[in-house]
Amino acid sequence: MTARIYLPEETLAGVLAKAFGNRSFLIGFAITLLVAAIALLSFAWTPYDVTKLVIADKTQPPSWAHWFGTDHFGRDILSMIMVGARNSIAVALVAVGIGMGIGVPLGTFAAARGGLADEALMRLNDLVFAFPALLSAIMITAIFGPGAVNAIIAIGIFNIPVFARVARAGALAIWPREFILAARAAGKGATQITVEHVLPNIATLLLVQGTIQFALGILAEAGLSYVGLGAQPPMPSWGRMLFDAQTRMVTAPWMAIFPGMAIVITVLGLNLLGDGIADILDPKSRRRR
Amino acid sequence: MKLWKTILAASVLSLAAATSAFAARTDLTLGIVLEPPHLDPTAGAAAAIGEITYANVFEGLTRIDDNGQVQPGLAESWAVSDDGKVYTFKLHSGVKFHDGSAFSADDVKFSLDRARAKDSLNPQKPLFAHITDVTAVDPATVKVTLDGPQGDFLYDMGQVAAVIVGKASADGNKDKPIGTGPFKLDHWAKGSEITLVKNQDYWGTQAALDKATFRIVPDAAAAVPALLSGDIQAFANMPAQDALAQVQSDPRFTVVIGATEGETILSINNKKPPFDKLAVRQALASAIDRSAIIEAASNGLGKPIGSHFSPGDAGYVDLTGVYPHDIAKAKAYLKEAGLENGFSATLKLPPVPYARDGGQVIQSELKEIGVDLQIIPVEWAEWLSQVFTNKDYDLTIVSHVEPNDIDIYSRPDYYFQYENPKFNDVIKELGSTVDKDKRLELLGEAQKILAHDVPAVYLFELPKIGVWDAKLQGMWTNWPIEADDLTKVKWTD
Amino acid sequence: MTAYLLKRLIIAALTLVLASMVVFAVMEILPGDPARLMLGLNASADQVEVLRNQMGLNAPLVLRYLHWAGGLLSLDFGRSYTYSVPVIDLVRERVAVSLPLALIALALSTIIAIPVGVFSASRQGRAGDTLTMGAAQLGVAVPNFWFALMLIYLFAVWLRLVPAGGFLGWSAGIWPALKSLILPAVALALPQAAILARVARSALIEVLNEDYIRTARAKGLPYRTVLWRHALRNAMIPVLTILGLQFAFLLAGTIIIENVFYLPGLGRLVFQAITQRDLIVVEGVVMLLVAAVILINLLVDFSYAIVDPRLRGRQ
């Protein structure tokens, strides 16, 4: 779907006006902002200290003192969700960074060169795609040990081919354009053209893919932590909270309900944001609405 | 309203009549947490192998009972020579393996020789290290010669890895276990359940159950619904966590908290600075609040220990008061060691709830005296190679479930890296002492040395949380060895 | 056409070979010794060495790779270290759980997604569309394992309608077996259905804007007929592509769900094999899954080529 997005041929004011009229964008933007704000707030303040275990208060149901209840160590779940937001955002963001940082140069290079280099890179892409992502992530963490950093690497590796594909597809659409021909005529090299002309024109494409991968990264981090391979204690993480909750579904279902909702809301927000951006920047959307 | 009650009462009554019309049940489904990799106790260390096969499928010369006492097994009696070196076992007659072949002294010789052979893969090979010769005197008599008197020999011959296997069937036991016990393997649906059926040709008293199924139920989330719905009628050791109260309040179930041989300890790498300093180890021991750890890691069910010894065993000395929980004292010890500003270390945790949960509590407790622990979760494979074999660790939490294993602190090159000649002397004397009272005295002495010297911080004895249908009888209360002996289990009505 | 097929086949084979090397190399650097794990705490270093020799772990790397890869060619996956039975037997038992699970989930997801997609597309921009697509957005955002936990709590712990987990095997009867697959299948299907519904909707909208659809409508054909007969059929290509991808994902991606429900499927087998360092099992299963993905991609590519000859040149 993303390949259909072309560069915006309108003014900034026009884009902004459309943004304010786009429900997906507004809701998604608001949720994303809220989650980021909560994560930031957690650096300064949380209702309770999440590193302090209060065994006497273990598995308390939700109450006025603990809105979302407490976990099996007596920690406040609301506070843990707040701090956990940091971890989710950091892991997903860096993983997207890895994917973009390596995938985009690869993809644009393949598009610029074409031929054998292109073919080889794309087949390599296929190879990575052929491995079940989660299984490979589990193997990577099995080798290097569980932890937030290794989770980032594991998720990041699988972002690389995604961005490589998107960047290549976007770049291939740009290369035949007149202004590229003009730049070539002016004697600019492939690298220079890529940096000066191709990249700015596929930036929005990458932005949309970035939000999608960001959302997927949060889900992936949660999945890895859920099997015990993500962030390690005492650092709270949403997936890890679900891992601890799994065996206590019978006695303390609130331990599972709230962190799960945090994941759902965050991912929903990011997806809406991505959809919204795509809508705003997609010339076809005018026809669709 | 009244009518409704009458109808309800009538239907309940008729239902009760219907169930009592059946004869007593003869099948049982038990829940186990881990699936065994295979079913040969002489070829694998996994506890689940013994849990299923011990006393049910395979039997040894002697057997260990519920209270950890030695009872006759395949040997109906034995005699010990005056120098304590030669044991002569008289074997039961008419014993048959599940494949129909007759059991004789040759199988005993074969089994023991196989276990102590140079290329033996027996997981408990040290048990057989003192045997110098095994002779089949006649089909019903076996003579075992040792290199010296061994206080524990009869007990050791009753352990899981010392069961007797058939000469012809030994190599196939992993898949098709052929033993002499009252049950034989019916089928194994890998990943879900293992079913045993009664061995009609059993030499001893026939088991009351016709069929016993061990179903794999890894944790409380699945265990509780399975128990409540009646799918599973017994857990020798239930992964109950916080859900135990719910089961306890239900009159349909019996809950029996028993003892195991699992000393759960914070193992210390005694040669690695700063843990080579006694004061640092004392600081750790004083900073740790056992009751909080027991609450978090075993739901308050574990018994606190102060040394490497099970509170249920003869000769136990309560040493939990040697280093009481005292933060100020702990800080003073650190100061004595010149580390008043604290230090940081790693804590490697194997994938078991008591270690992972207990580790988090210890991390939070040691933070109070300025000791910063980095938790490194590891799989068993990594734990064995990094911690146990290569001693690449600072601290770890593990439960030592082998019975009578206080001697591990005297083993050269054991992963504690602990060396205390005084302790070694006590253990050496213990090994060759047969007199009961003297043995208990020596065991007490060994416990005291460990309690004061803190080669590890002693946390608690792992509890055995037995949960089963109230109508079921004969399940083991304690786990002197990890076994679900079903020979005396029956339904009552 | 033949040349194209041949080229694709060769590339697929090369990918498989490369994948086998990657898998083997990864297993080599996995820390932990399977022999030590099997023998436990009281085994001596000598014993571990004996077992390593028996398991063939001490042979040179290249030889072991060739031995293993050679076996693969004749579909011999070796013997499991822990279970000491042929890997292929283990796989066969586990596929009997994973494959039906994936198929049920796929069927469920299709049954939910297609009508929703059609409904939504036919009401494009109206309240019904906004509502269903909002629900689909929500479905995409739900982690399937969390959804699974909620299902367990509701249907197994609370209502006690279905077992909370475990699988007794098909020998216990079709109905009890299906019963233990229902919740996992639903948990797997929902997020997939949400994705599929979105794809179906946008593909349909695309097609509905095509000239021939307008012509069909202009000819006076009822909207319903146009929508279901003509538009949907032509929107099937992207839908089928996603379905193919989802099937591959479901086969391998059930790891977490199988762990939540303790289903003895492929995912759980490979997960346990990793922790038990049963390397040969991991290698075999991963290779099978990779081969399945490659095969599915190949089939999708071929069907494209058949449907749309123009694509042949581009690939």
Short mmCIF file of C-alpha atoms in Angstrom, two decimals, chain B residues 103-402:
data_model
loop_
_atom_site.label_atom_id
_atom_site.label_comp_id
_atom_site.label_asym_id
_atom_site.label_seq_id
_atom_site.Cartn_x
_atom_site.Cartn_y
_atom_site.Cartn_z
CA PHE B 103 15.54 -61.15 36.80
CA SER B 104 18.65 -62.62 38.39
CA ALA B 105 21.95 -61.77 40.07
CA ASP B 106 23.46 -61.33 36.61
CA ASP B 107 21.27 -58.29 35.98
CA VAL B 108 22.42 -56.74 39.26
CA LYS B 109 26.06 -57.30 38.35
CA PHE B 110 25.39 -55.93 34.88
CA SER B 111 23.62 -52.83 36.19
CA LEU B 112 26.23 -51.94 38.80
CA ASP B 113 29.16 -52.66 36.51
CA ARG B 114 27.53 -50.59 33.77
CA ALA B 115 27.01 -47.68 36.14
CA ARG B 116 30.61 -47.63 37.36
CA ALA B 117 32.28 -48.46 34.04
CA LYS B 118 34.79 -46.10 32.52
CA ASP B 119 32.42 -45.00 29.76
CA SER B 120 29.40 -44.91 32.07
CA LEU B 121 26.92 -42.15 31.45
CA ASN B 122 25.18 -42.62 34.79
CA PRO B 123 24.29 -39.17 36.10
CA GLN B 124 25.16 -40.19 39.68
CA LYS B 125 28.37 -42.04 38.91
CA PRO B 126 30.00 -41.03 42.24
CA LEU B 127 27.48 -43.27 44.05
CA PHE B 128 29.27 -46.26 42.61
CA ALA B 129 32.82 -44.98 43.02
CA HIS B 130 33.61 -47.08 46.09
CA ILE B 131 32.54 -50.39 44.54
CA THR B 132 35.56 -52.49 43.64
CA ASP B 133 33.84 -55.73 42.68
CA VAL B 134 30.39 -57.18 42.02
CA THR B 135 29.98 -60.96 41.95
CA ALA B 136 26.89 -63.00 41.14
CA VAL B 137 27.36 -65.82 43.65
CA ASP B 138 24.26 -67.65 42.47
CA PRO B 139 21.09 -66.46 40.66
CA ALA B 140 19.68 -65.16 43.94
CA THR B 141 22.81 -63.86 45.65
CA VAL B 142 25.02 -60.90 44.85
CA LYS B 143 28.21 -59.90 46.64
CA VAL B 144 29.36 -56.28 46.40
CA THR B 145 32.84 -55.37 47.62
CA LEU B 146 33.76 -51.80 48.57
CA ASP B 147 37.13 -50.12 49.02
CA GLY B 148 36.22 -49.23 52.61
CA PRO B 149 33.25 -48.94 54.96
CA GLN B 150 30.54 -46.68 53.54
CA GLY B 151 27.96 -45.25 55.91
CA ASP B 152 25.51 -44.44 53.11
CA PHE B 153 25.91 -47.44 50.86
CA LEU B 154 22.49 -49.05 51.39
CA TYR B 155 20.83 -45.65 51.00
CA ASP B 156 22.75 -44.98 47.81
CA MET B 157 21.66 -48.31 46.33
CA GLY B 158 18.07 -47.15 46.79
CA GLN B 159 18.57 -43.93 44.83
CA VAL B 160 16.99 -43.25 41.48
CA ALA B 161 20.12 -43.72 39.38
CA ALA B 162 20.91 -47.05 41.05
CA VAL B 163 17.87 -48.95 39.79
CA ILE B 164 18.43 -52.38 38.25
CA VAL B 165 17.99 -52.69 34.51
CA GLY B 166 17.81 -55.78 32.32
CA LYS B 167 20.87 -56.91 30.46
CA ALA B 168 18.99 -57.34 27.20
CA SER B 169 16.75 -54.29 27.44
CA ALA B 170 19.10 -51.70 28.98
CA ASP B 171 19.90 -49.87 25.76
CA GLY B 172 16.27 -49.32 24.86
CA ASN B 173 15.12 -47.99 28.22
CA LYS B 174 15.05 -44.36 27.13
CA ASP B 175 12.14 -45.02 24.85
CA LYS B 176 10.78 -48.33 26.11
CA PRO B 177 11.62 -48.61 29.78
CA ILE B 178 11.77 -52.26 30.82
CA GLY B 179 11.93 -52.59 34.60
CA THR B 180 10.72 -54.94 37.29
CA GLY B 181 8.19 -52.59 38.91
CA PRO B 182 4.42 -52.84 39.45
CA PHE B 183 3.72 -50.54 36.48
CA LYS B 184 4.88 -50.60 32.90
CA LEU B 185 4.83 -47.97 30.21
CA ASP B 186 1.69 -47.99 28.12
CA HIS B 187 2.22 -45.02 25.86
CA TRP B 188 3.89 -41.65 25.75
CA ALA B 189 2.26 -38.83 23.83
CA LYS B 190 5.26 -36.54 23.59
CA GLY B 191 4.57 -33.08 24.86
CA SER B 192 1.37 -34.03 26.64
CA GLU B 193 1.26 -37.20 28.73
CA ILE B 194 2.82 -40.48 29.79
CA THR B 195 0.60 -43.41 30.72
CA LEU B 196 1.59 -46.36 32.90
CA VAL B 197 -0.52 -49.50 33.33
CA LYS B 198 -0.46 -52.17 35.99
CA ASN B 199 2.06 -54.96 35.52
CA GLN B 200 -0.06 -58.08 36.02
CA ASP B 201 3.02 -60.24 36.53
CA TYR B 202 4.46 -58.14 39.34
CA TRP B 203 6.44 -60.21 41.87
CA GLY B 204 5.27 -58.31 44.96
CA THR B 205 1.97 -56.87 46.15
CA GLN B 206 -0.07 -55.76 43.16
CA ALA B 207 -0.77 -52.06 42.84
CA ALA B 208 -4.34 -50.89 43.45
CA LEU B 209 -4.35 -48.66 40.38
CA ASP B 210 -4.82 -50.13 36.91
CA LYS B 211 -3.69 -47.04 35.11
CA ALA B 212 -1.72 -43.95 36.01
CA THR B 213 -1.32 -41.02 33.64
CA PHE B 214 1.24 -38.29 34.16
CA ARG B 215 0.05 -35.19 32.37
CA ILE B 216 2.36 -32.27 31.76
CA VAL B 217 0.99 -29.09 33.34
CA PRO B 218 3.71 -26.47 33.51
CA ASP B 219 2.25 -23.84 35.82
CA ALA B 220 -0.46 -22.61 38.11
CA ALA B 221 -2.47 -20.94 35.36
CA ALA B 222 -3.17 -24.36 33.88
CA ALA B 223 -2.89 -26.44 37.06
CA VAL B 224 -5.71 -24.83 38.99
CA PRO B 225 -8.41 -25.13 36.30
CA ALA B 226 -7.28 -28.68 35.51
CA LEU B 227 -7.59 -29.64 39.16
CA LEU B 228 -10.93 -27.91 39.71
CA SER B 229 -12.44 -29.47 36.61
CA GLY B 230 -11.33 -32.93 37.69
CA ASP B 231 -9.13 -33.49 34.64
CA ILE B 232 -6.25 -34.03 37.04
CA GLN B 233 -6.73 -35.63 40.41
CA ALA B 234 -3.31 -35.28 41.99
CA PHE B 235 -0.20 -33.17 42.01
CA ALA B 236 2.70 -34.64 43.94
CA ASN B 237 4.14 -31.14 43.84
CA MET B 238 1.78 -28.53 42.53
CA PRO B 239 2.94 -25.38 40.77
CA ALA B 240 0.44 -23.54 42.92
CA GLN B 241 1.84 -20.06 43.52
CA ASP B 242 -0.75 -17.74 45.00
CA ALA B 243 -3.60 -20.00 43.94
CA LEU B 244 -3.05 -22.51 46.74
CA ALA B 245 -5.52 -20.79 49.09
CA GLN B 246 -8.27 -21.38 46.56
CA VAL B 247 -7.56 -25.10 46.47
CA GLN B 248 -7.08 -25.31 50.23
CA SER B 249 -10.53 -23.92 50.90
CA ASP B 250 -12.11 -26.56 48.64
CA PRO B 251 -13.14 -29.66 50.64
CA ARG B 252 -12.74 -31.85 47.56
CA PHE B 253 -8.98 -31.65 47.88
CA THR B 254 -6.34 -32.63 50.37
CA VAL B 255 -3.39 -30.28 50.61
CA VAL B 256 -0.25 -31.65 52.26
CA ILE B 257 2.83 -29.50 52.58
CA GLY B 258 5.78 -31.85 52.85
CA ALA B 259 9.54 -31.62 53.00
CA THR B 260 12.02 -32.12 50.19
CA GLU B 261 15.78 -32.44 50.15
CA GLY B 262 16.02 -29.20 48.22
CA GLU B 263 18.23 -26.75 50.06
CA THR B 264 17.65 -23.49 48.26
CA ILE B 265 20.75 -21.38 48.63
CA LEU B 266 22.43 -18.24 47.40
CA SER B 267 25.63 -19.85 46.18
CA ILE B 268 28.75 -17.75 46.42
CA ASN B 269 31.91 -17.98 44.36
CA ASN B 270 34.19 -18.20 47.40
CA LYS B 271 37.44 -17.58 45.56
CA LYS B 272 36.29 -14.51 43.71
CA PRO B 273 37.00 -11.18 45.42
CA PRO B 274 35.39 -9.69 47.41
CA PHE B 275 33.59 -12.89 48.35
CA ASP B 276 36.83 -14.49 49.49
CA LYS B 277 36.54 -12.28 52.59
CA LEU B 278 34.50 -13.84 55.39
CA ALA B 279 33.16 -10.42 56.44
CA VAL B 280 31.63 -9.86 52.98
CA ARG B 281 29.84 -13.20 53.11
CA GLN B 282 28.68 -12.41 56.63
CA ALA B 283 27.36 -9.09 55.36
CA LEU B 284 25.32 -10.88 52.70
CA ALA B 285 23.93 -13.32 55.25
CA SER B 286 22.91 -10.50 57.59
CA ALA B 287 21.38 -8.33 54.88
CA ILE B 288 19.05 -11.04 53.65
CA ASP B 289 15.60 -11.40 55.14
CA ARG B 290 14.69 -15.05 54.76
CA SER B 291 11.02 -14.54 55.54
CA ALA B 292 10.55 -12.06 52.67
CA ILE B 293 12.30 -14.41 50.25
CA ILE B 294 10.25 -17.37 51.43
CA GLU B 295 7.08 -15.34 51.02
CA ALA B 296 7.98 -14.23 47.49
CA ALA B 297 9.70 -17.34 46.19
CA SER B 298 7.68 -20.10 47.84
CA ASN B 299 4.50 -18.44 49.05
CA GLY B 300 5.61 -18.60 52.62
CA LEU B 301 5.68 -22.40 52.53
CA GLY B 302 9.43 -23.06 52.54
CA LYS B 303 11.12 -23.78 55.86
CA PRO B 304 14.00 -21.42 56.70
CA ILE B 305 17.41 -23.09 56.94
CA GLY B 306 20.67 -21.86 58.40
CA SER B 307 22.93 -24.50 56.92
CA HIS B 308 23.00 -27.07 54.15
CA PHE B 309 20.67 -29.59 55.77
CA SER B 310 17.01 -30.51 55.49
CA PRO B 311 14.94 -29.76 58.63
CA GLY B 312 13.17 -33.06 58.08
CA ASP B 313 16.29 -35.20 58.33
CA ALA B 314 17.76 -36.85 61.40
CA GLY B 315 20.64 -34.81 62.82
CA TYR B 316 19.23 -31.41 61.79
CA VAL B 317 20.46 -28.46 63.85
CA ASP B 318 18.54 -25.18 63.68
CA LEU B 319 21.14 -22.57 62.76
CA THR B 320 18.86 -19.91 61.30
CA GLY B 321 19.79 -17.56 64.15
CA VAL B 322 23.53 -17.44 63.44
CA TYR B 323 23.19 -14.37 61.22
CA PRO B 324 19.81 -12.77 61.89
CA HIS B 325 18.42 -10.17 59.49
CA ASP B 326 20.18 -6.97 60.60
CA ILE B 327 20.99 -4.19 58.14
CA ALA B 328 23.18 -2.23 60.57
CA LYS B 329 25.22 -5.32 61.33
CA ALA B 330 25.50 -6.09 57.63
CA LYS B 331 26.86 -2.61 56.99
CA ALA B 332 29.32 -3.06 59.84
CA TYR B 333 30.57 -6.29 58.27
CA LEU B 334 31.05 -4.49 54.95
CA LYS B 335 33.02 -1.77 56.74
CA GLU B 336 35.15 -4.44 58.36
CA ALA B 337 35.91 -5.72 54.87
CA GLY B 338 36.82 -2.20 53.78
CA LEU B 339 33.82 -1.97 51.48
CA GLU B 340 31.64 0.50 53.34
CA ASN B 341 30.68 2.09 50.03
CA GLY B 342 29.35 -1.20 48.78
CA PHE B 343 30.24 -2.94 45.53
CA SER B 344 28.56 -4.42 42.54
CA ALA B 345 28.31 -8.06 41.46
CA THR B 346 26.29 -10.32 39.20
CA LEU B 347 23.55 -12.75 40.14
CA LYS B 348 22.95 -15.52 37.63
CA LEU B 349 19.52 -17.05 37.85
CA PRO B 350 18.43 -20.38 36.37
CA PRO B 351 14.92 -20.60 34.84
CA VAL B 352 12.99 -21.72 37.92
CA PRO B 353 10.44 -19.53 39.71
CA TYR B 354 12.12 -19.79 43.13
CA ALA B 355 15.39 -18.47 41.67
CA ARG B 356 13.91 -15.80 39.42
CA ASP B 357 11.52 -14.50 42.10
CA GLY B 358 13.91 -14.96 45.01
CA GLY B 359 16.63 -13.23 43.03
CA GLN B 360 14.60 -10.09 42.64
CA VAL B 361 13.99 -9.93 46.38
CA ILE B 362 17.68 -10.45 47.13
CA GLN B 363 18.59 -7.77 44.60
CA SER B 364 16.29 -5.32 46.35
CA GLU B 365 17.52 -6.32 49.82
CA LEU B 366 21.21 -6.06 49.05
CA LYS B 367 20.65 -2.66 47.51
CA GLU B 368 19.97 -1.44 51.04
CA ILE B 369 23.55 -2.14 52.11
CA GLY B 370 24.96 -0.68 48.92
CA VAL B 371 25.54 -3.96 47.10
CA ASP B 372 24.41 -3.51 43.53
CA LEU B 373 23.40 -6.78 41.89
CA GLN B 374 22.97 -7.21 38.17
CA ILE B 375 20.57 -10.05 37.44
CA ILE B 376 21.58 -12.30 34.55
CA PRO B 377 18.93 -14.88 33.71
CA VAL B 378 20.37 -18.06 32.21
CA GLU B 379 18.97 -21.30 30.86
CA TRP B 380 19.96 -24.54 32.58
CA ALA B 381 22.38 -25.37 29.80
CA GLU B 382 24.18 -22.07 30.33
CA TRP B 383 24.00 -22.36 34.10
CA LEU B 384 25.67 -25.75 33.95
CA SER B 385 28.45 -24.65 31.65
CA GLN B 386 29.05 -21.11 32.95
CA VAL B 387 28.32 -21.40 36.65
CA PHE B 388 28.72 -25.05 37.50
CA THR B 389 31.52 -26.12 35.21
CA ASN B 390 33.51 -22.96 34.50
CA LYS B 391 32.78 -21.16 37.81
CA ASP B 392 32.17 -17.98 35.87
CA TYR B 393 29.83 -16.30 38.36
CA ASP B 394 29.63 -14.19 41.50
CA LEU B 395 26.34 -15.31 42.98
CA THR B 396 23.59 -17.68 41.92
CA ILE B 397 20.45 -19.16 43.41
CA VAL B 398 19.81 -22.85 43.12
CA SER B 399 18.15 -25.66 45.02
CA HIS B 400 20.38 -28.65 45.76
CA VAL B 401 17.85 -31.45 45.70
CA GLU B 402 20.17 -34.43 46.12
#
